[in-house]
Amino acid sequence: MTQLLVIGGGPAGLYAALEAAGYGLDVTLFEKGKIGENIRCAEGFFDTMKLLKKPNSGVRFKVEQIIIKAKSTYQIDARKLNLWMIDRGDWQKSLAHQARNNGVKIIENSPVCQKELIKLKNTYDYIIDASGAPSVTSRAYGFSSFYGKNSGKTVQYTMEGDFSRLKNRLKVGLMTDFWGYYWIFPKSKGIANVGVGNFHLVQNDRLWDRLSQVIEQEGLNDHVILRKTGGICPTAIPKKLKYDNIFLVGD
């Protein structure tokens, strides 16, 4: 039986493991931490191509409207879009449960470094690297700098307060002197992810300062910060997605 190793227990890795198990492969998945933890995401589930169904777990609400604030404010009807606000941790745990039930061996708290990757590729028939950005494959094969050159930067607070005015709605905003946008994605009437992301790094333009400006502008100064996170968001696909018997998926 063909042996497949999946590295990374995020959505891409879990979906890849489920698909491979459905084709009868012997699948093992390594996750560096605990599945469903250390989430760095605004947690909007947007199926732009309508290839996926409604998530089977973790759905907070169907998004009915998107508010876009620029020089003027616009309201976009989202009822026909495959767009949901989710709890991504719950969703990933559900995918992991489904994968286990389909025979996938999931091993948590098992990070893979580049030296281990070289050994593992000789142990398994194939490897799917869904380890994120930069991927462990990029470190092993010397192209990790690609992500630094082709990624947006994001910062985000999870905040507690009154977000009831955004019931079943998401809000994004543009700023005239900034190549990027901010977002307010409520998970409930009392919790929301509030963040800023850019597509082009400008010297001396600190994203955390930008986020502070957004919080003041949106009247959120009296809200409580529960969690602080940030990271990169790839904006381009590497020209090569296969290295020996290793395939890249996801970020």
Short mmCIF file of N, CA and C in Angstrom, two decimals, residues 1 75 118 120 148 152 173 188-189 209 226:
data_model
loop_
_atom_site.label_atom_id
_atom_site.label_comp_id
_atom_site.label_asym_id
_atom_site.label_seq_id
_atom_site.Cartn_x
_atom_site.Cartn_y
_atom_site.Cartn_z
N MET A 1 0.84 -1.20 0.00
CA MET A 1 0.00 0.00 0.00
C MET A 1 0.88 1.25 0.00
N GLN A 75 -22.57 48.63 1.05
CA GLN A 75 -23.11 47.40 1.62
C GLN A 75 -23.37 46.40 0.50
N ILE A 118 14.35 15.46 4.94
CA ILE A 118 15.18 14.72 4.00
C ILE A 118 15.18 13.23 4.33
N LEU A 120 12.67 11.68 6.02
CA LEU A 120 11.31 11.18 5.85
C LEU A 120 10.95 10.92 4.40
N GLY A 148 9.01 35.79 1.91
CA GLY A 148 9.24 37.15 2.37
C GLY A 148 9.00 38.18 1.28
N GLY A 152 1.82 39.26 2.09
CA GLY A 152 1.35 40.39 2.86
C GLY A 152 1.63 40.15 4.33
N GLY A 173 -12.32 47.74 5.63
CA GLY A 173 -12.12 49.16 5.38
C GLY A 173 -10.81 49.43 4.67
N SER A 188 -19.36 36.53 17.40
CA SER A 188 -20.61 36.56 18.15
C SER A 188 -20.90 38.03 18.40
N LYS A 189 -21.97 38.32 19.13
CA LYS A 189 -22.27 39.72 19.41
C LYS A 189 -21.28 40.33 20.40
N ASP A 209 0.54 50.08 14.88
CA ASP A 209 0.07 51.46 14.99
C ASP A 209 -1.16 51.67 14.12
N LEU A 226 -8.34 40.30 23.94
CA LEU A 226 -8.22 38.95 24.50
C LEU A 226 -6.99 38.22 23.97
#
